[in-house]
Each structure stands twice: as C-alpha cells, then as structure tokens.
Short mmCIF file of C-alpha atoms in Angstrom, two decimals:
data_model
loop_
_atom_site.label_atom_id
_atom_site.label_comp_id
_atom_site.label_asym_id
_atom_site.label_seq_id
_atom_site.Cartn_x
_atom_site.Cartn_y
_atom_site.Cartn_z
CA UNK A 1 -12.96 -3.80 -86.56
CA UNK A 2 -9.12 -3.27 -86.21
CA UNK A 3 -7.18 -5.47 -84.46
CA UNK A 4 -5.84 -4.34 -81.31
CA UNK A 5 -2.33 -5.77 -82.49
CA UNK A 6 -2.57 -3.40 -85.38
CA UNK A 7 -3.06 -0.45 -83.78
CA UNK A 8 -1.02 -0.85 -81.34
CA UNK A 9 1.74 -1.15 -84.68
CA UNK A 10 0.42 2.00 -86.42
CA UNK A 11 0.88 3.91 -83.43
CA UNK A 12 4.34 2.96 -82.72
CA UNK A 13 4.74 3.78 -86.18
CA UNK A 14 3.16 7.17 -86.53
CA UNK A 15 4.55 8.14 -82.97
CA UNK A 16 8.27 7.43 -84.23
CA UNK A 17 8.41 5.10 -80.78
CA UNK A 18 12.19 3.44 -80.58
CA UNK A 19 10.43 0.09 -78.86
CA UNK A 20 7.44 -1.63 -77.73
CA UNK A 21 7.36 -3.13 -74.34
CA UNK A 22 4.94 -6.17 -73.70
CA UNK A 23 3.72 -7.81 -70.83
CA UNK A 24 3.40 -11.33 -71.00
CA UNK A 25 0.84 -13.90 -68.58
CA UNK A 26 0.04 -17.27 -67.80
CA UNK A 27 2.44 -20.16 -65.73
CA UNK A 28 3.80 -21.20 -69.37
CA UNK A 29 5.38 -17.75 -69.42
CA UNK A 30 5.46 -16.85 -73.45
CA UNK A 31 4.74 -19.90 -74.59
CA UNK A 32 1.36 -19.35 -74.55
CA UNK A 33 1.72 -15.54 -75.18
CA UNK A 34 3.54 -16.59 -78.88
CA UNK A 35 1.23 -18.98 -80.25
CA UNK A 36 -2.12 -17.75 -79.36
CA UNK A 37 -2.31 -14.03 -78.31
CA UNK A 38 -2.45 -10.61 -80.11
CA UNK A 39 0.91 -9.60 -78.88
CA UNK A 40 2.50 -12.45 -81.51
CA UNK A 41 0.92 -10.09 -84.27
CA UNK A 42 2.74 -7.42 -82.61
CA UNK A 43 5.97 -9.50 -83.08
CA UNK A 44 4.94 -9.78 -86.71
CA UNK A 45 4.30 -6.76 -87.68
CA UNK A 46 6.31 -4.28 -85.36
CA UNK A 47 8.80 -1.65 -86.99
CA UNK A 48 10.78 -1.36 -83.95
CA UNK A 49 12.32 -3.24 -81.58
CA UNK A 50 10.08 -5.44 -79.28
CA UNK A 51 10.91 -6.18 -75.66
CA UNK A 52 8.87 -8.97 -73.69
CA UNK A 53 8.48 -9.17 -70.18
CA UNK A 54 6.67 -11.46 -67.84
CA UNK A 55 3.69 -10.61 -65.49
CA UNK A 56 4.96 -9.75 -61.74
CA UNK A 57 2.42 -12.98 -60.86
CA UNK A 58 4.18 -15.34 -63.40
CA UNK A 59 5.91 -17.98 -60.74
CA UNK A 60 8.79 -18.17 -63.03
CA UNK A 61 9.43 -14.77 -63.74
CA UNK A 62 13.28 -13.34 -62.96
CA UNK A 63 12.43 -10.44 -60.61
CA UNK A 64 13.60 -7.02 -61.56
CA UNK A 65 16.84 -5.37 -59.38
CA UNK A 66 15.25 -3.84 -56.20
CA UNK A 67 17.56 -1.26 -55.79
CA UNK A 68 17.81 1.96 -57.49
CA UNK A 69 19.90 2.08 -60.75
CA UNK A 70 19.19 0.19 -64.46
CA UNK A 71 16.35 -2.12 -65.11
CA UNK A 72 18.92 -4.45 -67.00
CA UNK A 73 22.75 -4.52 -65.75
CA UNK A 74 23.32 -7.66 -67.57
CA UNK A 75 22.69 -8.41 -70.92
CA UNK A 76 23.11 -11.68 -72.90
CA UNK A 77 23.17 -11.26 -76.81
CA UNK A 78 22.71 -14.48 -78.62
CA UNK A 79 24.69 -14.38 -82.03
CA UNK A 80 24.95 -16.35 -85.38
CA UNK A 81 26.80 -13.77 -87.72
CA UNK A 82 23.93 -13.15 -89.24
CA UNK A 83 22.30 -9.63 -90.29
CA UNK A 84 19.25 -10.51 -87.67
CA UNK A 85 21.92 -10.82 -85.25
CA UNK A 86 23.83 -8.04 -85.76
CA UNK A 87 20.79 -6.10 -85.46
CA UNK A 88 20.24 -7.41 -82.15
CA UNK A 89 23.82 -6.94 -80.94
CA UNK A 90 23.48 -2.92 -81.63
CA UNK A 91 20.31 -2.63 -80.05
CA UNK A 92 22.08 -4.43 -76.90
CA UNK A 93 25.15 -2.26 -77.34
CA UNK A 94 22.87 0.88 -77.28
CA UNK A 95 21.25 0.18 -74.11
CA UNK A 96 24.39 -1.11 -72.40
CA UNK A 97 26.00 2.18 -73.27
CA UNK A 98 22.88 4.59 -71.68
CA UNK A 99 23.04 2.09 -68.82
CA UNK A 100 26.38 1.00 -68.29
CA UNK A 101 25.28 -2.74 -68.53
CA UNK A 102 27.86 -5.84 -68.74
CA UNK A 103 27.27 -7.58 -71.86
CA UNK A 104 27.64 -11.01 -72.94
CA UNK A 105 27.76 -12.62 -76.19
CA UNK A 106 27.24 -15.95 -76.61
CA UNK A 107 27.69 -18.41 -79.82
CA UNK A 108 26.49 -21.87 -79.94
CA UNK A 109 28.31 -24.31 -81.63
CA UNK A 110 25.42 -27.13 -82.61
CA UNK A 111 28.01 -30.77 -83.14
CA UNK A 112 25.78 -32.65 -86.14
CA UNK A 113 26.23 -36.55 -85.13
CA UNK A 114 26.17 -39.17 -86.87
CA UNK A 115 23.43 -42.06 -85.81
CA UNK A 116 24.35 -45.72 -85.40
CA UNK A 117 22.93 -48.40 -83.25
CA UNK A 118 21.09 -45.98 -81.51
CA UNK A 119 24.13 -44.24 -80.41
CA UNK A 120 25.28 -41.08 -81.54
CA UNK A 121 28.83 -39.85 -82.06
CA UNK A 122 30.69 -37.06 -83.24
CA UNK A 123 31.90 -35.70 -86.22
CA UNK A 124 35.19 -36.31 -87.51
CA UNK A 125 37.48 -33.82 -85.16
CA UNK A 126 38.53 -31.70 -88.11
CA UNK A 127 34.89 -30.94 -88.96
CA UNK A 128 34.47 -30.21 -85.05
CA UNK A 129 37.50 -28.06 -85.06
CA UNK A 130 36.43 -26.23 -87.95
CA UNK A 131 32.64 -25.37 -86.25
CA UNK A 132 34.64 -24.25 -83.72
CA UNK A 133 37.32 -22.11 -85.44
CA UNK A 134 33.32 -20.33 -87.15
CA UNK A 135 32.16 -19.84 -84.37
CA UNK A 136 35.18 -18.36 -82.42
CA UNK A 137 35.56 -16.26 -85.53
CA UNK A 138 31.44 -14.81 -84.95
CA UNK A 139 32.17 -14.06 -81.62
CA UNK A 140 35.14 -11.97 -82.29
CA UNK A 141 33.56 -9.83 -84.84
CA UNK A 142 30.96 -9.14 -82.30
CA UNK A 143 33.28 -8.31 -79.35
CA UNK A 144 35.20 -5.81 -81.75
CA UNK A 145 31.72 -4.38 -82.87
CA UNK A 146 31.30 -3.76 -79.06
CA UNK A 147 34.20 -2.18 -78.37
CA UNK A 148 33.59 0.18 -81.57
CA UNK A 149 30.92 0.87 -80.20
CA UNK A 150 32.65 1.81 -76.97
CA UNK A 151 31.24 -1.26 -74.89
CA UNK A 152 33.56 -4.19 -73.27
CA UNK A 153 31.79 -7.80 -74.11
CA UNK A 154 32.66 -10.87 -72.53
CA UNK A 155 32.43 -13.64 -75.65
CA UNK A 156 31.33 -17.09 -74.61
CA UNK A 157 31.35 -20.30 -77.02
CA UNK A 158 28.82 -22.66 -76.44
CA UNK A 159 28.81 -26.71 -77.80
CA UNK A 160 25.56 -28.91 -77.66
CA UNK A 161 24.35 -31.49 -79.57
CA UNK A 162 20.90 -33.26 -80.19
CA UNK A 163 19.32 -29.78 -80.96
CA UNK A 164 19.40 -28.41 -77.44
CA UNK A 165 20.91 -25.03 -78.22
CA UNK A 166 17.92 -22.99 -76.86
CA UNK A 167 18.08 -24.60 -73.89
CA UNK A 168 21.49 -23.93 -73.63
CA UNK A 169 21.12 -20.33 -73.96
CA UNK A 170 18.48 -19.87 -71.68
CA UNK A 171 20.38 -22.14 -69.22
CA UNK A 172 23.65 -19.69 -69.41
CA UNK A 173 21.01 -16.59 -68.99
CA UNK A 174 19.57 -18.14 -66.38
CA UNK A 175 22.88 -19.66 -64.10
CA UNK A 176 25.13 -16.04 -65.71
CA UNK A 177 22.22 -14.44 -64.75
CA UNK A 178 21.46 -12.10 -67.15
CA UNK A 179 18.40 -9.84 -66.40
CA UNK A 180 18.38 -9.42 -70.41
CA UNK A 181 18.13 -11.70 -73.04
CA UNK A 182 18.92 -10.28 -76.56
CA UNK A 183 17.76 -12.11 -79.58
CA UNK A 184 17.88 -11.05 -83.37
CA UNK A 185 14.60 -11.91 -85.81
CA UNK A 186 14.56 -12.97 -89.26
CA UNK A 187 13.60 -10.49 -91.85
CA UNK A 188 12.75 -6.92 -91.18
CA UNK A 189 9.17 -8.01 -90.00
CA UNK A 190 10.25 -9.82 -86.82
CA UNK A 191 9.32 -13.28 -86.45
CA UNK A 192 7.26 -12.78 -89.90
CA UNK A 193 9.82 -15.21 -91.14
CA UNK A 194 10.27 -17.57 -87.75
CA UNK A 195 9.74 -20.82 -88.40
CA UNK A 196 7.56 -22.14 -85.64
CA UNK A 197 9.62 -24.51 -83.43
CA UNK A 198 12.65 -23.07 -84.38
CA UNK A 199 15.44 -22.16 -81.97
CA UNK A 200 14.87 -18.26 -81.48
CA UNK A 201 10.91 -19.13 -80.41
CA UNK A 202 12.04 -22.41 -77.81
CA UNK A 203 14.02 -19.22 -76.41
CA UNK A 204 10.83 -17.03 -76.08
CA UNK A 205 9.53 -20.41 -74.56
CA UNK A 206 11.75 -21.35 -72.38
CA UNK A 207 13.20 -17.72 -70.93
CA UNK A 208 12.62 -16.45 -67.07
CA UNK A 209 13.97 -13.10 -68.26
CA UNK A 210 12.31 -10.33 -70.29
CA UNK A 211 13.66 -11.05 -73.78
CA UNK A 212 14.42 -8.12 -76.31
CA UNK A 213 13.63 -9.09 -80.14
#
C-alpha cells in the first residue's frame, strides 16, 4: 500500500507541477495538520514549493479578498540570510511580480538576556547594536534582491526577547495584514530537517493566513 502522501509527491514530480496547494482542518488550524496528518509527509518529501491553506470552516481562518483580482495582494516574507530563506524570498518575488502583490520582509532580531534573580536584562548595548546592525544588513540584501528582481519591498526589523519571535511574525501578518505568509525550509526536503518546536513550525501553528513553504 502507498501512502497517499507519496503519491501525491511522485505526481507532482512526474507532472513537473511548480507547487502543491493543501488544505488544512480542525479549530487548531495546522497545528494539528503538522504533527499528525499525511500532508506533514507531503512537507517532507515535496520537490516543489508547498502552500497551506486553511478550511473555509476553520473559525480562525483569514478569509480570501472577495472581490475580483489576486488571491494574495500582500505578502510577508520572513528572512534570516539564510539559503532556506532566500529560497523563499524568490518564490515570493515571483508571485508578487505575476500578481502585482506588496511585499514585506521582515527580520527578527531575537535580544539573548542574561538571567538574574528571576529578572532578565539585556545584553550589553554594543552586542544589541551589533544584532541590530546583522539584521539591518539581511534585510537590505533582500530589499535589493527585490528590486533586481523588479519588485519594491517594504523591510521591517523586528526585536523580541524570551523566544517569542514566531509570535511576533504571525502578530505583524496578522495586524499588517498580509493575506500571505512566506517562510523558507531547511534543506532541500522541506521541513525534513525542522526541528520540531522550532520557530518556522510555531509559525505553521500559530498563522490565520495560508502560509507558503
């Protein structure tokens, strides 16, 4: 017996398809979807790009424009300067150019803290400034990959600490709003290489949006 996640791969495979689109179900949105359906073997496995997008019935679900014109008019990338990013930031760039979408790129800057007497406080401000000067530099790479690419993107710097930097992501996706969120994977088998509990898959948790991987 194959898996239906399987063929559902080697089809998109053999077909040459550019993406695979995925509906996602239950009031938990893709948390449940990730940890204990087929589609997270989809994720896995997938040679192309994989786009996830909640059930009409989900309560949480962003609804999709009403109007004529482009599913997605506003796209949020998510970057770290990292290959996986990258990845995901030309896949955004793509679409945005067939649809004329705004795009968005945001970097979080994650403030490490020091712990004493159960309070916790900053870095030394030249370590701060320098996690800032990073990730100012990431964003700018990206924005002038955008407009190489022919696409105007709006960079936005992000600080949290305590490890919330999924939720602020989805929180700026959610208040911007985007009706995209863009995320790169690790390795060239999608979340293959995810660490469970890491900050990519709180994302897939915690987003209203359909989420592009």
């Amino acid at each position: 017996h194959v898996p239906a996640s399987q063929l559902i791969v080697d089809e998109a495979s053999a077909s040459g398809s550019e993406l695979i689109v995925i509906g996602t179900h239950g009031r938990h949105g893709i948390d449940r979807f990730v940890i204990r359906s087929q589609a997270e073997q989809i994720l896995r496995r997938a040679p192309v790009p994989v786009l996830l997008v909640r059930a009409a019935e989900d309560e949480n679900a962003t609804s999709a424009p009403s109007s004529g014109g482009p599913l997605f008019r506003r796209i949020l990338v998510a970057i770290d300067g990292s290959e996986p990013s990258t990845r995901g930031l030309d896949a955004a760039l793509a679409l945005a150019r067939h649809t004329g979408a705004t795009v968005r790129l945001v970097h979080v800057v994650e403030s490490p803290v020091y712990r004493a007497a159960f309070e916790a406080e900053p870095l030394a401000a030249d370590i701060e400034a320098r996690l800032h000067a990073a990730g100012r530099s990431v964003l700018e790479a990206a924005r002038a990959r955008a407009e190489e690419a022919g696409v105007a993107a709006e960079p936005t710097l992000l600080e949290c600490t305590g490890g919330r930097t999924a939720e602020a992501v989805v929180e700026l996706a959610s208040t911007w709003p985007a009706d995209l969120l863009v995320l790169g994977t690790h390795g060239r088998r999608g979340l293959r290489r995810l660490v469970l509990g890491s900050d990519a898959e709180q994302m897939l948790r915690l987003a209203t949006m359909p989420v592009l991987l």
